[in-house]
Amino acid sequence: MKNNHKKYKALMLSAMVFLAFGCKKTLDINVSPNNPLIETTTPEVLFPSAVASTAGRVGGDLTILGGIWSQYYTQANASNQYKTIDSYALTRNDFNGSYNELFSGALADYQLAINLAKAKSDWRYNLMATVMKAYTYQVLVDLYDQVPYTEALKGVDNLQPKFDDGYTVYVGLLAEINDALAKDYTSVALSSDQKKTDFLFGGDMSLWTKFANTLKLKMYLRMVNAKPAEAQAGITKLYTDGANFLTTNAGFATFEGTPDNSNPFYEYNIRRLNTTTNLRASKTFTSWLTTNNDPRVNYYFGTANPTPMNQGDYTATATQQPTYASATVFAQTAKDPVWFISAAESYLMQAEALERYYGGTGAQAMYQNGVRAAFTQVGLATSSVPAAYLVYTGTFEQKLEKIIVQKWASFAGSHSLEGFFEQERTGYPKTSAVYSTDASYIPGQWVYSKNGVTSGLFPKRLVFPASSRDRNSNTPAEVPITTKVWWGK
């Protein structure tokens, strides 16, 4: 799978560079256009390459991890591809490719782009690369809890960087974002060619400002359990300063749908495996959708009445579960976007912030905006939102549960990793005391995988990959995947 991804990224990038800069320059046949000499590279070349790396991994194999652990879908009982994920049996040999690519591909390119941008006072690419660096780092530290940061991305100057704890990484990233926001990145617009290198916003720096603020809001909300005072101070400063947040989706939505230029989830799960049936509808998710008459069930599963599997029940035989042979697959297309932060997520985060720190003033409007945006995101009219979803009453915890469950319902697809993170942070959706075959099962509650190997404990993190442990003597001692990360509840 790793080699396929490298080919996929290289071909996609060559198309992107061509689209961005055309055929204006004579090529040196001794220099690959996808790997330009460091002396001649520019932020304009590095930035789209890094974004492709982030989208390719966060929206690819990590989406599969997030989707199974968030119980949108489960491993089919007639195949083997994702059994280690669904049974929580991951080892240091899993997800090496994502770890390596996000560090040596995405983060290395972002950092070099930042260095080059700063050298010529190009504060536009400095902000863009800094925000995407922070987003990518956050995904890594939320998965592993500790990652190289203060000594990382220095090339041959430090091949064995120390690992920093998650809190240190968060504080450092927030400071980097603040420093980039303090620069003058708006007085000089990007040229028409430069705008083509910005796959998120086409060079609209006001949207990059909103993305930066919204990412900061997400990071502070992640801190509410471990660092409540700092989380509150950070969020209230955002509001005091009049920060604007995203009202549009931020992500990679320019896939052509052709081989090696498709949505990475589709590329990993369908095109590369030459099958459409590895991931089947999980009863956890479908029971919640159908119980609530949620029309998004058609978007996610291609039918109003999906036939689900119980989570992790991939060892069931045909005689035990005769319907599993026809269990509904999770719907995907080659042009599906990869969202980094969606408009729905932005609104729902604001609703939580207003509930926590402003007595709920304005929270209902933000919550309802978020629910409607989640429907718009999948092409549905806001009039199709079930009326019960818009009701916003109760205690703080009851409102928080509504906010997070609606987030979870909006994340299915190439944004699914966030469902896993948010449940780890808040405990919502709730976990069930019984398996989903029990008559007392409550739709939407998470169940422990039928074939789980962690003694009833849900996974909370990834183990450090072999690629790090074999090469970096500073890799921390192994921690069970059932141990919460620093901000976990």
Coordinates of C-alpha atoms in Angstrom, one line a residue:
M1 CA 0.0 0.0 0.0
K2 CA 2.9 2.3 0.8
N3 CA 4.4 2.1 -2.7
N4 CA 1.0 2.6 -4.3
H5 CA 0.6 5.8 -2.2
K6 CA 4.0 7.1 -3.3
K7 CA 3.1 6.6 -7.0
Y8 CA -0.3 8.1 -6.4
K9 CA 1.2 11.2 -4.7
A10 CA 3.9 11.7 -7.4
L11 CA 1.4 11.5 -10.3
M12 CA -1.0 13.7 -8.5
L13 CA 1.7 16.3 -7.8
S14 CA 3.0 16.3 -11.3
A15 CA -0.5 17.2 -12.5
M16 CA -0.9 19.8 -9.8
V17 CA 2.4 21.5 -10.7
F18 CA 1.5 21.5 -14.3
L19 CA -1.9 23.0 -13.6
A20 CA -0.3 25.7 -11.4
F21 CA 2.6 26.8 -13.5
G22 CA 1.8 25.5 -17.0
C23 CA 4.7 24.8 -19.5
K24 CA 6.6 28.1 -19.2
K25 CA 10.0 26.7 -18.3
T26 CA 12.4 24.5 -20.1
L27 CA 13.0 21.4 -17.9
D28 CA 16.4 20.1 -17.0
I29 CA 16.1 16.4 -17.7
N30 CA 18.5 15.6 -14.9
V31 CA 16.2 17.1 -12.3
S32 CA 12.9 15.6 -11.4
P33 CA 10.1 18.3 -11.5
N34 CA 8.6 16.5 -8.5
N35 CA 11.8 16.7 -6.5
P36 CA 13.5 20.0 -7.4
L37 CA 16.9 20.9 -6.0
I38 CA 16.7 22.5 -2.6
E39 CA 18.7 25.5 -3.9
T40 CA 16.0 26.2 -6.6
T41 CA 12.8 25.2 -4.8
T42 CA 10.2 27.8 -3.7
P43 CA 7.3 28.1 -1.4
E44 CA 5.1 27.9 -4.5
V45 CA 6.3 24.4 -5.3
L46 CA 6.7 23.1 -1.7
F47 CA 3.3 24.2 -0.4
P48 CA 1.0 22.3 -2.7
S49 CA 3.3 19.2 -2.4
A50 CA 2.9 19.4 1.4
V51 CA -0.9 19.8 1.2
A52 CA -1.1 16.8 -1.0
S53 CA 0.9 14.8 1.5
T54 CA -1.4 15.8 4.4
A55 CA -4.6 15.2 2.4
G56 CA -3.2 11.9 1.1
R57 CA -2.6 10.4 4.5
V58 CA -5.2 12.1 6.7
G59 CA -7.8 11.5 4.0
G60 CA -6.5 8.0 3.2
D61 CA -5.4 5.3 5.5
L62 CA -5.9 7.4 8.6
T63 CA -9.5 8.0 7.4
I64 CA -10.0 4.2 7.4
L65 CA -8.6 4.0 10.9
G66 CA -10.9 6.9 12.1
G67 CA -13.9 5.5 10.3
I68 CA -13.6 2.1 11.9
W69 CA -12.8 3.4 15.4
S70 CA -15.6 5.9 15.1
Q71 CA -17.9 3.1 14.1
Y72 CA -19.2 4.5 10.8
Y73 CA -18.3 1.2 9.2
T74 CA -16.7 -2.2 10.0
Q75 CA -14.5 -4.8 8.4
A76 CA -16.5 -7.1 6.1
N77 CA -16.7 -10.7 7.3
A78 CA -15.6 -12.0 3.9
S79 CA -12.2 -10.2 3.7
N80 CA -9.2 -9.5 5.9
Q81 CA -7.8 -6.0 5.0
Y82 CA -8.7 -4.1 8.2
K83 CA -9.1 -6.8 10.9
T84 CA -6.2 -5.5 13.0
I85 CA -7.8 -2.0 13.1
D86 CA -11.3 -3.4 14.0
S87 CA -9.9 -5.7 16.7
Y88 CA -7.7 -3.0 18.2
A89 CA -4.7 -5.3 17.5
L90 CA -2.4 -2.6 16.0
T91 CA 1.4 -3.0 16.4
R92 CA 4.4 -0.9 15.7
N93 CA 4.3 -2.2 12.1
D94 CA 1.0 -0.4 11.3
F95 CA 0.8 3.1 9.9
N96 CA 4.5 3.5 9.4
G97 CA 3.7 5.0 6.0
S98 CA 1.5 7.7 7.4
Y99 CA 3.9 8.6 10.1
N100 CA 6.9 8.8 7.7
E101 CA 5.0 10.7 5.0
L102 CA 3.5 13.3 7.3
F103 CA 6.9 13.9 8.8
S104 CA 9.4 13.6 5.9
G105 CA 6.9 14.7 3.3
A106 CA 4.3 17.2 4.6
L107 CA 6.0 18.7 7.6
A108 CA 9.4 18.9 6.0
D109 CA 8.0 20.7 3.0
Y110 CA 5.9 23.0 5.2
Q111 CA 9.0 23.9 7.3
L112 CA 11.2 24.5 4.3
A113 CA 8.4 26.7 2.7
I114 CA 8.2 28.7 6.0
N115 CA 12.0 29.2 6.1
L116 CA 12.1 30.3 2.5
A117 CA 9.1 32.6 2.9
K118 CA 10.5 34.2 6.0
A119 CA 13.8 34.8 4.2
K120 CA 12.1 37.0 1.6
S121 CA 9.4 38.3 3.9
D122 CA 6.6 36.6 2.1
W123 CA 4.2 36.5 4.9
R124 CA 1.4 35.0 2.8
Y125 CA 3.1 31.6 2.3
N126 CA 4.4 31.9 5.8
L127 CA 0.9 31.9 7.2
M128 CA -0.4 29.3 4.8
A129 CA 2.4 26.9 5.5
T130 CA 2.3 27.6 9.3
V131 CA -1.4 26.8 9.6
M132 CA -1.1 23.6 7.6
K133 CA 2.0 22.6 9.6
A134 CA 0.1 23.1 12.8
Y135 CA -2.9 21.1 11.5
T136 CA -0.7 18.2 10.4
Y137 CA 1.3 18.2 13.7
Q138 CA -1.9 18.3 15.6
V139 CA -3.2 15.1 13.9
L140 CA 0.1 13.4 14.7
V141 CA 0.3 14.4 18.3
D142 CA -3.4 13.6 18.9
L143 CA -2.6 10.1 17.5
Y144 CA 0.7 9.4 19.3
D145 CA 0.6 11.8 22.3
Q146 CA 4.3 12.5 21.9
V147 CA 6.2 13.4 18.7
P148 CA 9.4 15.1 17.8
Y149 CA 8.8 18.9 17.6
T150 CA 11.4 21.2 19.2
E151 CA 14.3 19.3 17.6
A152 CA 12.5 18.1 14.5
L153 CA 12.6 19.1 10.9
K154 CA 16.3 20.1 11.0
G155 CA 17.4 17.5 8.4
V156 CA 21.0 16.1 8.8
D157 CA 21.6 18.5 11.7
N158 CA 19.6 16.2 13.9
L159 CA 18.6 12.8 12.7
Q160 CA 17.4 11.6 16.2
P161 CA 15.3 14.4 17.5
K162 CA 13.8 14.1 21.0
F163 CA 10.1 13.5 21.5
D164 CA 8.1 16.3 23.1
D165 CA 4.9 15.8 25.1
G166 CA 1.6 16.8 23.6
Y167 CA 1.1 19.9 25.7
T168 CA 4.6 21.3 24.7
V169 CA 3.7 20.7 21.0
Y170 CA 0.3 22.4 21.3
V171 CA 1.9 25.5 23.0
G172 CA 4.6 25.7 20.4
L173 CA 2.1 25.4 17.5
L174 CA -0.2 28.0 18.9
A175 CA 2.7 30.4 19.3
E176 CA 3.7 29.7 15.7
I177 CA 0.2 30.5 14.4
N178 CA 0.1 33.7 16.5
D179 CA 3.4 34.8 15.1
A180 CA 2.3 34.2 11.5
L181 CA -1.0 36.1 12.1
A182 CA 0.9 39.1 13.4
K183 CA 2.7 39.6 10.1
D184 CA 1.4 41.6 7.1
Y185 CA 0.2 38.9 4.8
T186 CA -2.7 40.8 3.2
S187 CA -1.2 43.9 1.6
V188 CA 0.2 42.0 -1.4
A189 CA -2.2 39.7 -3.2
L190 CA -1.0 36.4 -4.6
S191 CA -0.5 36.4 -8.3
S192 CA -2.8 34.4 -10.6
D193 CA -0.3 31.5 -10.8
Q194 CA 0.3 31.6 -7.0
K195 CA -3.4 31.3 -6.4
K196 CA -3.4 28.0 -8.2
T197 CA -1.0 26.6 -5.6
D198 CA -3.6 27.2 -2.9
F199 CA -5.9 24.2 -3.2
L200 CA -7.9 25.3 -0.1
F201 CA -8.9 28.9 -0.7
G202 CA -7.4 30.0 -4.0
G203 CA -5.2 32.7 -2.3
D204 CA -8.0 34.3 -0.2
M205 CA -6.0 35.4 2.8
S206 CA -9.1 36.3 4.8
L207 CA -10.1 32.7 4.7
W208 CA -6.7 31.7 5.8
T209 CA -7.1 34.0 8.8
K210 CA -10.4 32.3 9.6
F211 CA -8.8 28.9 9.2
A212 CA -6.0 29.8 11.6
N213 CA -8.5 31.1 14.2
T214 CA -10.7 28.0 13.9
L215 CA -7.7 25.7 14.2
K216 CA -6.7 27.6 17.4
L217 CA -10.3 27.2 18.7
K218 CA -10.1 23.5 18.1
M219 CA -6.8 23.2 19.8
Y220 CA -8.0 25.1 22.9
L221 CA -11.1 23.0 23.1
R222 CA -8.9 19.9 23.0
M223 CA -7.2 21.3 26.1
V224 CA -10.3 21.7 28.3
N225 CA -9.8 18.6 30.3
A226 CA -6.0 18.8 30.9
K227 CA -5.5 22.6 30.9
P228 CA -8.9 24.2 31.7
A229 CA -7.5 27.6 32.7
E230 CA -5.3 27.9 29.5
A231 CA -8.1 26.7 27.3
Q232 CA -10.5 29.3 28.7
A233 CA -7.9 32.1 28.4
G234 CA -7.1 31.2 24.9
I235 CA -10.7 31.0 23.8
T236 CA -11.9 34.1 25.5
K237 CA -8.9 36.0 23.9
L238 CA -10.1 34.9 20.5
Y239 CA -13.5 36.3 21.2
T240 CA -12.2 39.5 22.8
D241 CA -10.0 40.1 19.8
G242 CA -13.0 39.7 17.5
A243 CA -11.7 36.6 15.7
N244 CA -13.6 35.4 12.7
F245 CA -14.1 31.7 12.2
L246 CA -14.7 29.5 9.2
T247 CA -18.2 29.5 7.6
T248 CA -17.0 27.5 4.6
N249 CA -15.3 24.1 4.4
A250 CA -11.5 24.1 4.5
G251 CA -9.9 21.2 2.7
F252 CA -8.8 19.5 -0.5
A253 CA -11.8 19.3 -2.9
T254 CA -10.1 19.3 -6.4
F255 CA -9.8 15.5 -7.1
E256 CA -10.4 14.6 -10.7
G257 CA -11.5 11.1 -10.0
T258 CA -9.0 9.5 -12.4
P259 CA -6.5 6.8 -11.3
D260 CA -3.8 8.4 -9.0
N261 CA -5.8 11.6 -8.9
S262 CA -8.7 10.6 -6.7
N263 CA -9.9 10.9 -3.2
P264 CA -7.3 9.0 -1.2
F265 CA -9.8 7.0 0.8
Y266 CA -11.3 5.8 -2.5
E267 CA -7.8 5.2 -3.8
Y268 CA -6.8 3.1 -0.8
N269 CA -9.9 1.2 -0.1
I270 CA -11.4 0.6 -3.6
R271 CA -9.1 1.3 -6.5
R272 CA -5.9 -0.2 -5.0
L273 CA -7.7 -3.2 -3.5
N274 CA -9.9 -3.7 -6.6
T275 CA -13.0 -4.2 -4.5
T276 CA -15.8 -2.1 -3.2
T277 CA -16.9 -4.4 -0.3
N278 CA -14.2 -4.3 2.4
L279 CA -16.0 -1.7 4.6
R280 CA -19.6 -2.5 5.5
A281 CA -22.2 -0.3 7.3
S282 CA -21.8 -0.4 11.1
K283 CA -25.0 -0.9 13.1
T284 CA -23.7 1.7 15.5
F285 CA -24.0 4.5 12.9
T286 CA -26.9 3.2 10.8
S287 CA -29.1 2.6 13.8
W288 CA -28.7 6.2 14.9
L289 CA -29.4 7.5 11.4
T290 CA -32.5 5.4 10.8
T291 CA -34.0 5.8 14.3
N292 CA -33.8 9.6 13.7
N293 CA -35.1 9.4 10.1
D294 CA -31.9 11.1 9.0
P295 CA -31.9 11.5 5.2
R296 CA -28.1 11.5 5.2
V297 CA -28.3 7.7 5.4
N298 CA -28.8 7.7 1.6
Y299 CA -25.6 9.8 1.1
Y300 CA -23.5 7.6 3.4
F301 CA -24.8 4.2 2.4
G302 CA -26.7 4.7 -0.9
T303 CA -30.0 3.5 0.6
A304 CA -32.6 4.5 3.1
N305 CA -32.6 1.1 4.7
P306 CA -29.0 -0.2 4.9
T307 CA -28.2 -3.7 6.1
P308 CA -25.6 -3.3 8.7
M309 CA -23.0 -5.5 10.5
N310 CA -22.4 -5.4 14.2
Q311 CA -19.1 -3.6 14.9
G312 CA -16.1 -6.0 14.6
D313 CA -18.2 -9.1 14.0
Y314 CA -16.1 -10.1 11.0
T315 CA -15.7 -13.7 12.2
A316 CA -19.4 -14.5 11.9
T317 CA -20.2 -17.3 9.5
A318 CA -23.0 -17.2 7.0
T319 CA -25.2 -19.4 9.1
Q320 CA -24.7 -17.2 12.1
Q321 CA -25.4 -14.0 10.3
P322 CA -26.9 -14.7 6.9
T323 CA -27.5 -11.0 6.2
Y324 CA -23.8 -10.1 6.4
A325 CA -23.2 -11.4 2.9
S326 CA -25.4 -8.6 1.7
A327 CA -24.4 -6.0 4.3
T328 CA -24.4 -2.5 2.8
V329 CA -21.1 -1.0 1.9
F330 CA -20.0 2.5 2.9
A331 CA -20.6 4.8 -0.1
Q332 CA -17.5 6.5 -1.7
T333 CA -16.7 8.3 -4.9
A334 CA -13.4 9.1 -6.4
K335 CA -14.1 12.9 -6.2
D336 CA -15.1 13.1 -2.6
P337 CA -13.3 16.0 -0.8
V338 CA -10.9 15.7 2.1
W339 CA -12.0 18.2 4.8
F340 CA -9.5 19.5 7.3
I341 CA -12.0 21.6 9.1
S342 CA -15.6 21.8 7.9
A343 CA -18.1 24.6 8.2
A344 CA -20.3 22.4 10.4
E345 CA -17.4 21.6 12.7
S346 CA -16.5 25.3 13.0
Y347 CA -20.1 26.2 14.0
L348 CA -20.4 23.4 16.4
M349 CA -17.1 24.2 18.1
Q350 CA -18.3 27.8 18.5
A351 CA -21.5 26.5 20.1
E352 CA -19.4 24.6 22.6
A353 CA -17.2 27.5 23.3
L354 CA -20.2 29.8 23.9
E355 CA -21.7 27.3 26.3
R356 CA -18.6 26.8 28.3
Y357 CA -17.4 30.4 28.6
Y358 CA -20.3 32.8 27.7
G359 CA -23.3 31.3 29.5
G360 CA -24.6 29.9 26.3
T361 CA -25.3 33.3 24.7
G362 CA -25.5 32.7 21.0
A363 CA -24.8 29.0 21.3
Q364 CA -28.1 27.9 20.0
A365 CA -27.7 29.8 16.7
M366 CA -24.2 28.3 16.2
Y367 CA -25.4 24.8 17.0
Q368 CA -28.3 25.1 14.5
N369 CA -26.0 26.6 11.9
G370 CA -23.7 23.7 12.4
V371 CA -26.4 21.1 12.0
R372 CA -27.7 22.8 8.8
A373 CA -24.1 23.1 7.4
A374 CA -23.6 19.4 7.9
F375 CA -26.6 18.7 5.7
T376 CA -25.5 21.2 3.1
Q377 CA -22.1 19.6 3.1
V378 CA -23.6 16.4 1.6
G379 CA -25.9 18.2 -0.9
L380 CA -29.1 18.2 1.2
A381 CA -31.4 21.1 1.7
T382 CA -31.5 22.6 5.2
S383 CA -35.3 21.9 5.1
S384 CA -34.5 18.2 5.3
V385 CA -33.0 18.5 8.8
P386 CA -35.1 16.6 11.2
A387 CA -36.9 19.0 13.5
A388 CA -35.6 17.2 16.6
Y389 CA -32.0 18.0 15.7
L390 CA -32.6 21.7 16.0
V391 CA -34.0 21.5 19.5
Y392 CA -31.4 22.9 21.8
T393 CA -32.3 22.7 25.5
G394 CA -31.1 21.0 28.7
T395 CA -28.1 21.1 31.0
F396 CA -24.6 21.9 29.8
E397 CA -23.8 18.2 29.5
Q398 CA -27.0 17.5 27.6
K399 CA -26.2 20.3 25.2
L400 CA -22.6 19.2 24.8
E401 CA -23.8 15.7 24.0
K402 CA -26.0 17.1 21.2
I403 CA -23.1 19.1 19.8
I404 CA -20.7 16.3 19.8
V405 CA -23.1 13.7 18.4
Q406 CA -24.0 16.0 15.6
K407 CA -20.3 16.5 14.9
W408 CA -19.9 12.7 14.8
A409 CA -22.7 12.4 12.3
S410 CA -21.1 15.0 10.1
F411 CA -17.5 13.5 10.1
A412 CA -18.3 10.2 8.2
G413 CA -16.1 10.0 5.1
S414 CA -12.7 11.6 4.7
H415 CA -13.1 13.6 8.0
S416 CA -13.7 10.5 10.1
L417 CA -10.6 10.7 12.3
E418 CA -12.2 13.7 14.1
G419 CA -15.1 11.5 15.3
F420 CA -12.6 9.3 17.1
F421 CA -10.7 12.3 18.6
E422 CA -13.9 14.0 19.9
Q423 CA -15.3 10.9 21.5
E424 CA -12.0 10.5 23.3
R425 CA -12.1 14.1 24.5
T426 CA -15.8 14.2 25.6
G427 CA -17.1 10.7 26.0
Y428 CA -19.8 11.3 23.3
P429 CA -21.3 9.4 21.7
K430 CA -21.7 7.4 24.8
T431 CA -20.3 3.8 25.0
S432 CA -22.9 1.0 25.4
A433 CA -23.0 -1.4 28.3
V434 CA -24.2 -4.1 25.9
Y435 CA -23.3 -5.2 22.4
S436 CA -25.5 -4.0 19.5
T437 CA -27.2 -7.4 19.3
D438 CA -28.8 -6.9 22.7
A439 CA -32.5 -5.9 22.8
S440 CA -31.6 -3.0 25.2
Y441 CA -29.0 -1.5 22.9
I442 CA -29.4 2.2 22.4
P443 CA -28.9 3.3 18.8
G444 CA -25.7 5.3 18.2
Q445 CA -23.9 4.2 21.3
W446 CA -20.4 2.8 20.7
V447 CA -19.9 -0.8 21.3
Y448 CA -16.7 -2.7 22.0
S449 CA -15.6 -4.6 18.9
K450 CA -16.8 -8.2 18.8
N451 CA -13.2 -9.4 18.2
G452 CA -11.5 -6.8 20.4
V453 CA -8.2 -7.9 22.0
T454 CA -7.9 -5.2 24.6
S455 CA -10.0 -6.6 27.4
G456 CA -13.0 -4.4 26.9
L457 CA -11.0 -1.2 26.7
F458 CA -11.4 1.1 23.7
P459 CA -8.3 2.3 21.8
K460 CA -7.1 5.8 22.6
R461 CA -3.9 6.2 20.5
L462 CA -1.5 4.6 18.1
V463 CA 1.7 2.9 19.2
F464 CA 5.0 4.4 18.0
P465 CA 5.8 3.0 14.5
A466 CA 8.8 0.7 13.9
S467 CA 10.2 3.2 11.5
S468 CA 10.7 5.6 14.4
R469 CA 11.7 3.0 17.0
D470 CA 14.3 1.4 14.7
R471 CA 15.9 4.7 13.7
N472 CA 15.5 7.1 16.6
S473 CA 16.8 6.1 20.0
N474 CA 14.8 8.8 21.6
T475 CA 11.5 7.1 20.8
P476 CA 9.7 6.8 24.2
A477 CA 8.8 3.5 25.8
E478 CA 5.8 1.7 24.4
V479 CA 2.4 2.7 25.8
P480 CA -0.7 0.6 25.4
I481 CA -3.2 1.9 22.8
T482 CA -5.8 2.0 25.5
T483 CA -4.0 4.7 27.4
K484 CA -5.5 8.1 26.8
V485 CA -3.5 10.9 25.2
W486 CA -2.7 14.0 27.3
W487 CA -5.9 15.8 26.6
G488 CA -8.2 12.8 26.9
K489 CA -11.1 12.6 29.2

